[in-house]
């Protein structure tokens, strides 16, 4: 179902006009209300009147995560604090968290884009949505919660973790939709199996998964093990949270809610905008947000854009499934390696489970990459020769794709730590 046909199905020209007028109003607001942006625009010799159409977007300055940190906690607010009704923050691995703020209208927009996303995945009023994203400073739980309520579905706000309870509610409440990270979905699937619950006997039918990179292979593995159809939902707290884009189940790519978040793809080195279809860094401008709008926010996520009409009827631009983050890219002995490349290969190997980790180290001047992957336990008992064969096959496949030699370590069931939120796929001991 298309939740908001007026906005999701308008012609490309109408969309560009709408984005243009919203951009003009945004630039005016941030120029006058956010000293940081006024300073940046003045440095570039720009005044609000210089921005006339959406084509002028590329004249504007970029915003980075560091800018958010430098203005911690409330320095980028474009409204007085009395107009702010909620803050979220991303915990981050280093330094201070990045803080984001919402006005009442921003929360309305947040609910709207999540409602659109859920509708695109086929969720409706009769559904029971078990929200197993974390509630709290993270935007996942509350974001999906408000959107599902707006849609009119029944929300089960269980939050992340507590796997036994998740299973109990899936059974007792008959939840039809599960929202969580793909890695937690994989963990839940295995826990169901351990508990002797056959997923085909559950009413569960749709998975809304995101907040971390996952490959098409991982999607198929989860769909099979939970007997559901899985949808990729993308977003980031700086832009709003989940609901920036959603896969519609057709063709390729995720529809961007571009009447609110205008996407661009840039070359991360030269910062030049790239033509449609080319892969680069995703950048978003939040043209309607009030409390903490951002100009040209550099996400570090790698993707490409496609504005061709989609079979689902939506005309909004689609972004390719996130390939990885530019800061996730490992450089091992000079070779660029994305964790998603390894995941794609592992997921094509029937003996490999969807639980793996990459461990990067340095011995002397030599970088090493160890891939740990869980393999069915039977290989560790009576089929030792078989295990060697499987190990060789996986190692060979990964090496031929990456072009570097690796250490492959098959490990037993439950060796890799399970995640309740975003999985930690890489341990890079070189940086410690
Ligand atoms: O992860 C918001 C979210 C919650 C999205 C629930 C989807 C579902 P942050 O914690 O700020 O916000 O992390 C944002 O997570 O820049 C991407 O690198 C990654 N990410 C989010 N969704 C996807 C996805 C939330 N579907 C960062 N595929 C982003 C790949 C994703 N990566």
GROMACS .gro file of C-alpha atoms and ligand atoms in nm:
model
  464
    1UNK     CA    1   0.000   0.000   0.000
    2UNK     CA    2   0.120   0.352  -0.076
    3UNK     CA    3   0.071   0.560   0.240
    4UNK     CA    4   0.099   0.907   0.088
    5UNK     CA    5   0.036   0.894  -0.286
    6UNK     CA    6   0.057   1.270  -0.328
    7UNK     CA    7   0.414   1.274  -0.205
    8UNK     CA    8   0.535   0.930  -0.308
    9UNK     CA    9   0.404   0.934  -0.664
   10UNK     CA   10   0.450   1.293  -0.786
   11UNK     CA   11   0.625   1.364  -1.116
   12UNK     CA   12   0.999   1.425  -1.105
   13UNK     CA   13   0.944   1.792  -1.197
   14UNK     CA   14   0.690   1.841  -0.920
   15UNK     CA   15   0.929   1.681  -0.673
   16UNK     CA   16   1.217   1.901  -0.778
   17UNK     CA   17   1.000   2.211  -0.747
   18UNK     CA   18   0.881   2.106  -0.403
   19UNK     CA   19   1.239   2.033  -0.294
   20UNK     CA   20   1.349   2.370  -0.432
   21UNK     CA   21   1.090   2.570  -0.240
   22UNK     CA   22   1.158   2.372   0.079
   23UNK     CA   23   1.532   2.422   0.035
   24UNK     CA   24   1.489   2.800   0.000
   25UNK     CA   25   1.294   2.812   0.323
   26UNK     CA   26   1.549   2.587   0.499
   27UNK     CA   27   1.847   2.796   0.391
   28UNK     CA   28   1.673   3.109   0.513
   29UNK     CA   29   1.604   2.948   0.850
   30UNK     CA   30   1.951   2.812   0.913
   31UNK     CA   31   2.120   3.131   0.791
   32UNK     CA   32   1.927   3.339   1.040
   33UNK     CA   33   1.902   3.096   1.331
   34UNK     CA   34   2.220   2.885   1.333
   35UNK     CA   35   2.545   3.083   1.371
   36UNK     CA   36   2.743   2.778   1.255
   37UNK     CA   37   2.565   2.775   0.917
   38UNK     CA   38   2.569   3.153   0.878
   39UNK     CA   39   2.946   3.142   0.931
   40UNK     CA   40   2.994   2.858   0.682
   41UNK     CA   41   2.781   3.030   0.419
   42UNK     CA   42   2.958   3.361   0.469
   43UNK     CA   43   3.293   3.188   0.424
   44UNK     CA   44   3.166   3.069   0.086
   45UNK     CA   45   3.031   3.415   0.001
   46UNK     CA   46   2.675   3.282  -0.003
   47UNK     CA   47   2.355   3.453   0.097
   48UNK     CA   48   2.015   3.287   0.126
   49UNK     CA   49   1.897   3.460  -0.195
   50UNK     CA   50   2.167   3.274  -0.392
   51UNK     CA   51   1.978   2.947  -0.345
   52UNK     CA   52   1.687   2.947  -0.588
   53UNK     CA   53   1.627   2.592  -0.709
   54UNK     CA   54   1.724   2.243  -0.600
   55UNK     CA   55   2.008   2.262  -0.855
   56UNK     CA   56   2.176   2.516  -0.627
   57UNK     CA   57   2.208   2.253  -0.351
   58UNK     CA   58   2.569   2.185  -0.448
   59UNK     CA   59   2.665   2.545  -0.369
   60UNK     CA   60   2.592   2.487  -0.001
   61UNK     CA   61   2.848   2.377   0.259
   62UNK     CA   62   2.872   2.019   0.385
   63UNK     CA   63   2.808   1.914   0.744
   64UNK     CA   64   3.007   1.633   0.907
   65UNK     CA   65   2.978   1.428   1.224
   66UNK     CA   66   3.272   1.630   1.357
   67UNK     CA   67   3.064   1.947   1.316
   68UNK     CA   68   2.797   1.789   1.536
   69UNK     CA   69   3.060   1.697   1.795
   70UNK     CA   70   3.213   2.046   1.786
   71UNK     CA   71   2.870   2.192   1.857
   72UNK     CA   72   2.785   1.940   2.131
   73UNK     CA   73   2.526   1.925   2.270
   74UNK     CA   74   2.282   2.192   2.147
   75UNK     CA   75   2.488   2.425   1.925
   76UNK     CA   76   2.315   2.340   1.595
   77UNK     CA   77   1.959   2.396   1.713
   78UNK     CA   78   1.760   2.615   1.477
   79UNK     CA   79   1.476   2.666   1.725
   80UNK     CA   80   1.469   2.786   2.084
   81UNK     CA   81   1.491   2.499   2.334
   82UNK     CA   82   1.131   2.559   2.436
   83UNK     CA   83   1.023   2.431   2.092
   84UNK     CA   84   1.221   2.107   2.123
   85UNK     CA   85   1.011   1.810   2.234
   86UNK     CA   86   1.265   1.527   2.209
   87UNK     CA   87   1.636   1.459   2.178
   88UNK     CA   88   1.809   1.143   2.066
   89UNK     CA   89   2.180   1.072   2.057
   90UNK     CA   90   2.407   0.818   1.898
   91UNK     CA   91   2.644   0.664   2.144
   92UNK     CA   92   2.935   0.642   1.900
   93UNK     CA   93   3.243   0.440   1.972
   94UNK     CA   94   3.474   0.730   2.043
   95UNK     CA   95   3.436   1.071   2.196
   96UNK     CA   96   3.116   1.251   2.271
   97UNK     CA   97   2.781   1.129   2.141
   98UNK     CA   98   2.614   1.321   1.861
   99UNK     CA   99   2.289   1.480   1.969
  100UNK     CA  100   1.986   1.539   1.751
  101UNK     CA  101   1.666   1.728   1.833
  102UNK     CA  102   1.303   1.723   1.722
  103UNK     CA  103   1.023   1.979   1.731
  104UNK     CA  104   0.664   1.862   1.748
  105UNK     CA  105   0.647   1.890   1.369
  106UNK     CA  106   0.971   1.692   1.334
  107UNK     CA  107   0.818   1.408   1.535
  108UNK     CA  108   0.518   1.424   1.303
  109UNK     CA  109   0.750   1.396   1.000
  110UNK     CA  110   0.939   1.110   1.168
  111UNK     CA  111   0.610   0.921   1.223
  112UNK     CA  112   0.500   0.995   0.867
  113UNK     CA  113   0.816   0.861   0.701
  114UNK     CA  114   0.815   0.547   0.916
  115UNK     CA  115   0.442   0.494   0.844
  116UNK     CA  116   0.521   0.524   0.472
  117UNK     CA  117   0.806   0.275   0.513
  118UNK     CA  118   0.596   0.021   0.699
  119UNK     CA  119   0.312   0.055   0.446
  120UNK     CA  120   0.562  -0.005   0.163
  121UNK     CA  121   0.657  -0.331   0.335
  122UNK     CA  122   0.291  -0.434   0.344
  123UNK     CA  123   0.223  -0.355   0.710
  124UNK     CA  124  -0.133  -0.242   0.785
  125UNK     CA  125  -0.382  -0.169   1.061
  126UNK     CA  126  -0.441  -0.534   1.136
  127UNK     CA  127  -0.077  -0.605   1.206
  128UNK     CA  128   0.091  -0.652   1.542
  129UNK     CA  129   0.436  -0.497   1.529
  130UNK     CA  130   0.691  -0.632   1.775
  131UNK     CA  131   0.949  -0.355   1.806
  132UNK     CA  132   1.274  -0.524   1.907
  133UNK     CA  133   1.492  -0.224   1.824
  134UNK     CA  134   1.632  -0.064   2.137
  135UNK     CA  135   1.422   0.211   2.296
  136UNK     CA  136   1.617   0.501   2.438
  137UNK     CA  137   1.863   0.747   2.295
  138UNK     CA  138   1.886   0.523   1.986
  139UNK     CA  139   1.622   0.626   1.729
  140UNK     CA  140   1.525   0.271   1.625
  141UNK     CA  141   1.271   0.177   1.893
  142UNK     CA  142   1.077   0.501   1.933
  143UNK     CA  143   1.103   0.576   1.561
  144UNK     CA  144   0.935   0.253   1.450
  145UNK     CA  145   0.694   0.280   1.744
  146UNK     CA  146   0.548   0.617   1.643
  147UNK     CA  147   0.532   0.522   1.276
  148UNK     CA  148   0.353   0.193   1.346
  149UNK     CA  149   0.101   0.372   1.569
  150UNK     CA  150   0.040   0.635   1.303
  151UNK     CA  151  -0.028   0.356   1.057
  152UNK     CA  152  -0.282   0.215   1.301
  153UNK     CA  153  -0.103  -0.112   1.371
  154UNK     CA  154  -0.078  -0.250   1.724
  155UNK     CA  155   0.265  -0.192   1.872
  156UNK     CA  156   0.440  -0.429   2.111
  157UNK     CA  157   0.720  -0.210   2.255
  158UNK     CA  158   0.940  -0.490   2.389
  159UNK     CA  159   1.269  -0.317   2.291
  160UNK     CA  160   1.590  -0.511   2.216
  161UNK     CA  161   1.719  -0.823   2.389
  162UNK     CA  162   1.543  -1.057   2.629
  163UNK     CA  163   1.521  -1.327   2.367
  164UNK     CA  164   1.310  -1.573   2.568
  165UNK     CA  165   1.045  -1.304   2.614
  166UNK     CA  166   1.060  -1.212   2.243
  167UNK     CA  167   0.983  -1.574   2.158
  168UNK     CA  168   0.703  -1.591   2.412
  169UNK     CA  169   0.536  -1.279   2.270
  170UNK     CA  170   0.582  -1.394   1.911
  171UNK     CA  171   0.384  -1.701   2.014
  172UNK     CA  172   0.129  -1.559   2.262
  173UNK     CA  173   0.053  -1.225   2.093
  174UNK     CA  174   0.092  -1.364   1.743
  175UNK     CA  175   0.304  -1.069   1.631
  176UNK     CA  176   0.291  -1.046   1.253
  177UNK     CA  177   0.577  -0.798   1.208
  178UNK     CA  178   0.920  -0.801   1.369
  179UNK     CA  179   1.139  -0.489   1.365
  180UNK     CA  180   1.505  -0.523   1.471
  181UNK     CA  181   1.858  -0.537   1.337
  182UNK     CA  182   1.926  -0.816   1.086
  183UNK     CA  183   2.188  -0.965   1.318
  184UNK     CA  184   1.935  -0.984   1.601
  185UNK     CA  185   1.683  -1.140   1.362
  186UNK     CA  186   1.939  -1.410   1.281
  187UNK     CA  187   1.993  -1.465   1.653
  188UNK     CA  188   1.619  -1.487   1.717
  189UNK     CA  189   1.583  -1.740   1.435
  190UNK     CA  190   1.843  -1.966   1.589
  191UNK     CA  191   1.689  -1.922   1.936
  192UNK     CA  192   1.349  -2.026   1.799
  193UNK     CA  193   1.507  -2.337   1.658
  194UNK     CA  194   1.674  -2.414   1.991
  195UNK     CA  195   1.343  -2.364   2.168
  196UNK     CA  196   1.185  -2.612   1.927
  197UNK     CA  197   0.949  -2.353   1.779
  198UNK     CA  198   0.876  -2.405   1.411
  199UNK     CA  199   0.862  -2.053   1.259
  200UNK     CA  200   0.608  -2.164   0.999
  201UNK     CA  201   0.359  -2.214   1.282
  202UNK     CA  202   0.391  -1.849   1.391
  203UNK     CA  203   0.174  -1.569   1.244
  204UNK     CA  204   0.494  -1.367   1.185
  205UNK     CA  205   0.509  -1.261   0.818
  206UNK     CA  206   0.714  -0.943   0.776
  207UNK     CA  207   1.057  -0.834   0.900
  208UNK     CA  208   1.159  -0.467   0.910
  209UNK     CA  209   1.533  -0.483   0.945
  210UNK     CA  210   1.805  -0.220   0.937
  211UNK     CA  211   2.044  -0.004   1.138
  212UNK     CA  212   2.347  -0.201   1.015
  213UNK     CA  213   2.483  -0.320   0.681
  214UNK     CA  214   2.357  -0.660   0.563
  215UNK     CA  215   2.383  -0.836   0.233
  216UNK     CA  216   2.123  -0.988   0.004
  217UNK     CA  217   2.254  -1.330   0.113
  218UNK     CA  218   2.193  -1.247   0.479
  219UNK     CA  219   1.843  -1.135   0.387
  220UNK     CA  220   1.767  -1.467   0.218
  221UNK     CA  221   1.907  -1.661   0.510
  222UNK     CA  222   1.687  -1.472   0.759
  223UNK     CA  223   1.379  -1.496   0.536
  224UNK     CA  224   1.423  -1.869   0.521
  225UNK     CA  225   1.496  -1.927   0.886
  226UNK     CA  226   1.206  -1.711   1.009
  227UNK     CA  227   0.966  -1.797   0.722
  228UNK     CA  228   0.897  -1.428   0.651
  229UNK     CA  229   0.956  -1.159   0.392
  230UNK     CA  230   1.228  -0.917   0.502
  231UNK     CA  231   1.250  -0.547   0.415
  232UNK     CA  232   1.553  -0.323   0.438
  233UNK     CA  233   1.490   0.002   0.625
  234UNK     CA  234   1.760   0.266   0.626
  235UNK     CA  235   1.818   0.579   0.826
  236UNK     CA  236   2.047   0.764   1.058
  237UNK     CA  237   1.984   0.970   1.366
  238UNK     CA  238   2.138   1.285   1.221
  239UNK     CA  239   1.878   1.287   0.942
  240UNK     CA  240   1.582   1.163   1.152
  241UNK     CA  241   1.632   0.794   1.242
  242UNK     CA  242   1.474   0.497   1.058
  243UNK     CA  243   1.249   0.590   0.766
  244UNK     CA  244   1.492   0.782   0.548
  245UNK     CA  245   1.438   0.505   0.291
  246UNK     CA  246   1.278   0.162   0.256
  247UNK     CA  247   1.292  -0.126   0.014
  248UNK     CA  248   0.952  -0.172  -0.151
  249UNK     CA  249   0.994  -0.540  -0.232
  250UNK     CA  250   1.016  -0.475  -0.608
  251UNK     CA  251   1.314  -0.433  -0.831
  252UNK     CA  252   1.617  -0.278  -0.679
  253UNK     CA  253   1.688  -0.024  -0.416
  254UNK     CA  254   1.527   0.167  -0.135
  255UNK     CA  255   1.283   0.453  -0.194
  256UNK     CA  256   1.411   0.772  -0.035
  257UNK     CA  257   1.156   1.000   0.137
  258UNK     CA  258   1.303   1.273  -0.076
  259UNK     CA  259   1.036   1.535  -0.016
  260UNK     CA  260   1.194   1.553   0.333
  261UNK     CA  261   1.549   1.430   0.283
  262UNK     CA  262   1.716   1.531  -0.042
  263UNK     CA  263   1.990   1.283  -0.134
  264UNK     CA  264   2.309   1.340  -0.330
  265UNK     CA  265   2.601   1.112  -0.408
  266UNK     CA  266   2.946   1.266  -0.388
  267UNK     CA  267   3.299   1.153  -0.447
  268UNK     CA  268   3.428   1.124  -0.089
  269UNK     CA  269   3.776   1.244  -0.191
  270UNK     CA  270   3.702   1.538  -0.421
  271UNK     CA  271   3.356   1.608  -0.266
  272UNK     CA  272   3.221   1.665  -0.618
  273UNK     CA  273   2.862   1.550  -0.683
  274UNK     CA  274   2.857   1.231  -0.891
  275UNK     CA  275   2.615   1.160  -1.177
  276UNK     CA  276   2.318   0.932  -1.118
  277UNK     CA  277   2.413   0.565  -1.108
  278UNK     CA  278   2.766   0.612  -0.979
  279UNK     CA  279   2.861   0.479  -0.639
  280UNK     CA  280   2.987   0.722  -0.380
  281UNK     CA  281   2.905   0.875  -0.043
  282UNK     CA  282   2.544   0.951   0.038
  283UNK     CA  283   2.471   1.306   0.147
  284UNK     CA  284   2.135   1.429   0.277
  285UNK     CA  285   1.979   1.771   0.325
  286UNK     CA  286   1.681   1.773   0.562
  287UNK     CA  287   1.459   2.027   0.390
  288UNK     CA  288   1.164   2.016   0.630
  289UNK     CA  289   1.317   1.956   0.972
  290UNK     CA  290   1.277   2.240   1.221
  291UNK     CA  291   1.471   2.176   1.541
  292UNK     CA  292   1.803   2.062   1.397
  293UNK     CA  293   1.803   2.065   1.019
  294UNK     CA  294   2.126   1.977   0.843
  295UNK     CA  295   2.269   2.098   0.514
  296UNK     CA  296   2.441   1.834   0.302
  297UNK     CA  297   2.518   1.592   0.583
  298UNK     CA  298   2.794   1.347   0.487
  299UNK     CA  299   2.672   1.003   0.596
  300UNK     CA  300   2.988   0.804   0.508
  301UNK     CA  301   2.750   0.539   0.370
  302UNK     CA  302   2.825   0.416   0.019
  303UNK     CA  303   2.542   0.385  -0.229
  304UNK     CA  304   2.412   0.510  -0.566
  305UNK     CA  305   2.086   0.669  -0.683
  306UNK     CA  306   1.831   0.571  -0.947
  307UNK     CA  307   1.536   0.796  -1.034
  308UNK     CA  308   1.373   0.565  -1.291
  309UNK     CA  309   1.011   0.486  -1.212
  310UNK     CA  310   0.961   0.174  -1.002
  311UNK     CA  311   0.715  -0.107  -1.066
  312UNK     CA  312   0.556  -0.041  -0.725
  313UNK     CA  313   0.416   0.290  -0.851
  314UNK     CA  314   0.633   0.520  -0.641
  315UNK     CA  315   0.831   0.780  -0.830
  316UNK     CA  316   1.071   0.867  -0.551
  317UNK     CA  317   1.440   0.815  -0.617
  318UNK     CA  318   1.584   0.482  -0.504
  319UNK     CA  319   1.919   0.433  -0.333
  320UNK     CA  320   2.110   0.109  -0.375
  321UNK     CA  321   2.138  -0.113  -0.067
  322UNK     CA  322   2.423   0.025   0.144
  323UNK     CA  323   2.746  -0.136   0.034
  324UNK     CA  324   2.926  -0.035   0.350
  325UNK     CA  325   3.058   0.274   0.518
  326UNK     CA  326   3.370   0.443   0.392
  327UNK     CA  327   3.504   0.418   0.747
  328UNK     CA  328   3.424   0.042   0.758
  329UNK     CA  329   3.660  -0.019   0.472
  330UNK     CA  330   3.963  -0.211   0.587
  331UNK     CA  331   4.293  -0.163   0.412
  332UNK     CA  332   4.478  -0.489   0.444
  333UNK     CA  333   4.822  -0.502   0.290
  334UNK     CA  334   4.716  -0.216   0.067
  335UNK     CA  335   4.400  -0.391  -0.054
  336UNK     CA  336   4.056  -0.242   0.018
  337UNK     CA  337   3.825  -0.490   0.190
  338UNK     CA  338   3.462  -0.434   0.280
  339UNK     CA  339   3.308  -0.661   0.544
  340UNK     CA  340   3.004  -0.693   0.313
  341UNK     CA  341   3.221  -0.868   0.053
  342UNK     CA  342   3.307  -1.137   0.305
  343UNK     CA  343   2.945  -1.164   0.422
  344UNK     CA  344   2.824  -1.212   0.063
  345UNK     CA  345   3.057  -1.506   0.017
  346UNK     CA  346   2.983  -1.664   0.354
  347UNK     CA  347   2.608  -1.643   0.292
  348UNK     CA  348   2.649  -1.834  -0.035
  349UNK     CA  349   2.806  -2.126   0.151
  350UNK     CA  350   2.543  -2.366   0.288
  351UNK     CA  351   2.757  -2.490   0.577
  352UNK     CA  352   2.827  -2.137   0.706
  353UNK     CA  353   2.593  -1.985   0.964
  354UNK     CA  354   2.505  -1.614   0.962
  355UNK     CA  355   2.741  -1.555   1.255
  356UNK     CA  356   3.089  -1.436   1.170
  357UNK     CA  357   3.357  -1.189   1.265
  358UNK     CA  358   3.663  -1.043   1.097
  359UNK     CA  359   3.975  -1.001   1.307
  360UNK     CA  360   4.245  -0.779   1.168
  361UNK     CA  361   4.589  -0.776   1.321
  362UNK     CA  362   4.945  -0.682   1.242
  363UNK     CA  363   5.235  -0.921   1.281
  364UNK     CA  364   5.554  -0.720   1.241
  365UNK     CA  365   5.479  -0.511   0.936
  366UNK     CA  366   5.234  -0.762   0.793
  367UNK     CA  367   4.856  -0.715   0.820
  368UNK     CA  368   4.655  -1.031   0.878
  369UNK     CA  369   4.285  -1.096   0.828
  370UNK     CA  370   4.123  -1.381   1.016
  371UNK     CA  371   3.768  -1.473   0.925
  372UNK     CA  372   3.588  -1.660   1.201
  373UNK     CA  373   3.265  -1.825   1.095
  374UNK     CA  374   3.035  -2.062   1.274
  375UNK     CA  375   2.994  -2.397   1.105
  376UNK     CA  376   2.744  -2.664   1.186
  377UNK     CA  377   2.849  -2.851   1.503
  378UNK     CA  378   2.845  -3.192   1.335
  379UNK     CA  379   3.169  -3.095   1.155
  380UNK     CA  380   3.343  -3.062   1.489
  381UNK     CA  381   3.258  -3.411   1.607
  382UNK     CA  382   3.268  -3.695   1.362
  383UNK     CA  383   3.342  -3.531   1.030
  384UNK     CA  384   3.689  -3.382   1.074
  385UNK     CA  385   3.797  -3.449   0.716
  386UNK     CA  386   3.476  -3.284   0.597
  387UNK     CA  387   3.555  -2.980   0.809
  388UNK     CA  388   3.893  -2.944   0.637
  389UNK     CA  389   3.721  -2.958   0.299
  390UNK     CA  390   3.465  -2.693   0.391
  391UNK     CA  391   3.736  -2.476   0.539
  392UNK     CA  392   3.945  -2.496   0.221
  393UNK     CA  393   3.646  -2.415   0.004
  394UNK     CA  394   3.546  -2.106   0.206
  395UNK     CA  395   3.904  -1.984   0.228
  396UNK     CA  396   3.957  -2.023  -0.144
  397UNK     CA  397   3.637  -1.837  -0.232
  398UNK     CA  398   3.711  -1.546  -0.003
  399UNK     CA  399   4.069  -1.518  -0.121
  400UNK     CA  400   3.973  -1.520  -0.487
  401UNK     CA  401   3.727  -1.234  -0.434
  402UNK     CA  402   3.941  -1.023  -0.200
  403UNK     CA  403   4.269  -1.091  -0.376
  404UNK     CA  404   4.460  -1.138  -0.049
  405UNK     CA  405   4.537  -1.443   0.160
  406UNK     CA  406   4.337  -1.486   0.477
  407UNK     CA  407   4.322  -1.713   0.779
  408UNK     CA  408   3.996  -1.900   0.795
  409UNK     CA  409   3.886  -2.023   1.133
  410UNK     CA  410   3.570  -2.232   1.145
  411UNK     CA  411   3.428  -2.208   1.495
  412UNK     CA  412   3.162  -2.395   1.687
  413UNK     CA  413   2.806  -2.288   1.746
  414UNK     CA  414   2.774  -1.982   1.975
  415UNK     CA  415   3.146  -1.895   1.969
  416UNK     CA  416   3.075  -1.555   1.812
  417UNK     CA  417   2.907  -1.317   2.050
  418UNK     CA  418   2.541  -1.257   1.961
  419UNK     CA  419   2.421  -0.899   1.932
  420UNK     CA  420   2.092  -0.754   2.047
  421UNK     CA  421   2.145  -0.437   1.845
  422UNK     CA  422   2.412  -0.353   1.592
  423UNK     CA  423   2.654  -0.642   1.543
  424UNK     CA  424   3.025  -0.589   1.580
  425UNK     CA  425   3.157  -0.763   1.270
  426UNK     CA  426   3.512  -0.633   1.272
  427UNK     CA  427   3.777  -0.629   1.542
  428UNK     CA  428   4.073  -0.431   1.419
  429UNK     CA  429   4.355  -0.484   1.666
  430UNK     CA  430   4.583  -0.258   1.462
  431UNK     CA  431   4.405   0.049   1.590
  432UNK     CA  432   4.418  -0.043   1.957
  433LIG     O1  433   2.065   0.308   1.286
  433LIG     C1  434   1.867   0.441   1.254
  433LIG     C2  435   1.792   0.319   1.218
  433LIG     C3  436   1.722   0.251   1.316
  433LIG     C4  437   1.787   0.275   1.087
  433LIG     C5  438   1.649   0.140   1.283
  433LIG     C6  439   1.713   0.162   1.052
  433LIG     C7  440   1.645   0.095   1.150
  433LIG     P1  441   2.226   0.543   1.374
  433LIG     O2  442   2.241   0.467   1.500
  433LIG     O3  443   2.254   0.689   1.375
  433LIG     O4  444   2.079   0.532   1.322
  433LIG     O5  445   2.316   0.472   1.266
  433LIG     C8  446   2.311   0.512   1.132
  433LIG     O6  447   2.362   0.289   1.053
  433LIG     O7  448   2.474   0.576   0.872
  433LIG     C9  449   2.441   0.335   0.836
  433LIG     O8  450   2.583   0.327   0.840
  433LIG    C10  451   2.382   0.228   0.926
  433LIG     N1  452   2.254   0.182   0.873
  433LIG    C11  453   2.131   0.217   0.913
  433LIG     N2  454   2.038   0.150   0.842
  433LIG    C12  455   2.104   0.070   0.754
  433LIG    C13  456   2.067  -0.021   0.652
  433LIG    C14  457   2.013   0.418   1.289
  433LIG     N3  458   1.939  -0.052   0.626
  433LIG    C15  459   2.402   0.427   1.048
  433LIG     N4  460   2.166  -0.081   0.581
  433LIG    C16  461   2.394   0.463   0.902
  433LIG    C17  462   2.295  -0.054   0.606
  433LIG    C18  463   2.243   0.093   0.774
  433LIG     N5  464   2.337   0.030   0.700
   0.00000   0.00000   0.00000
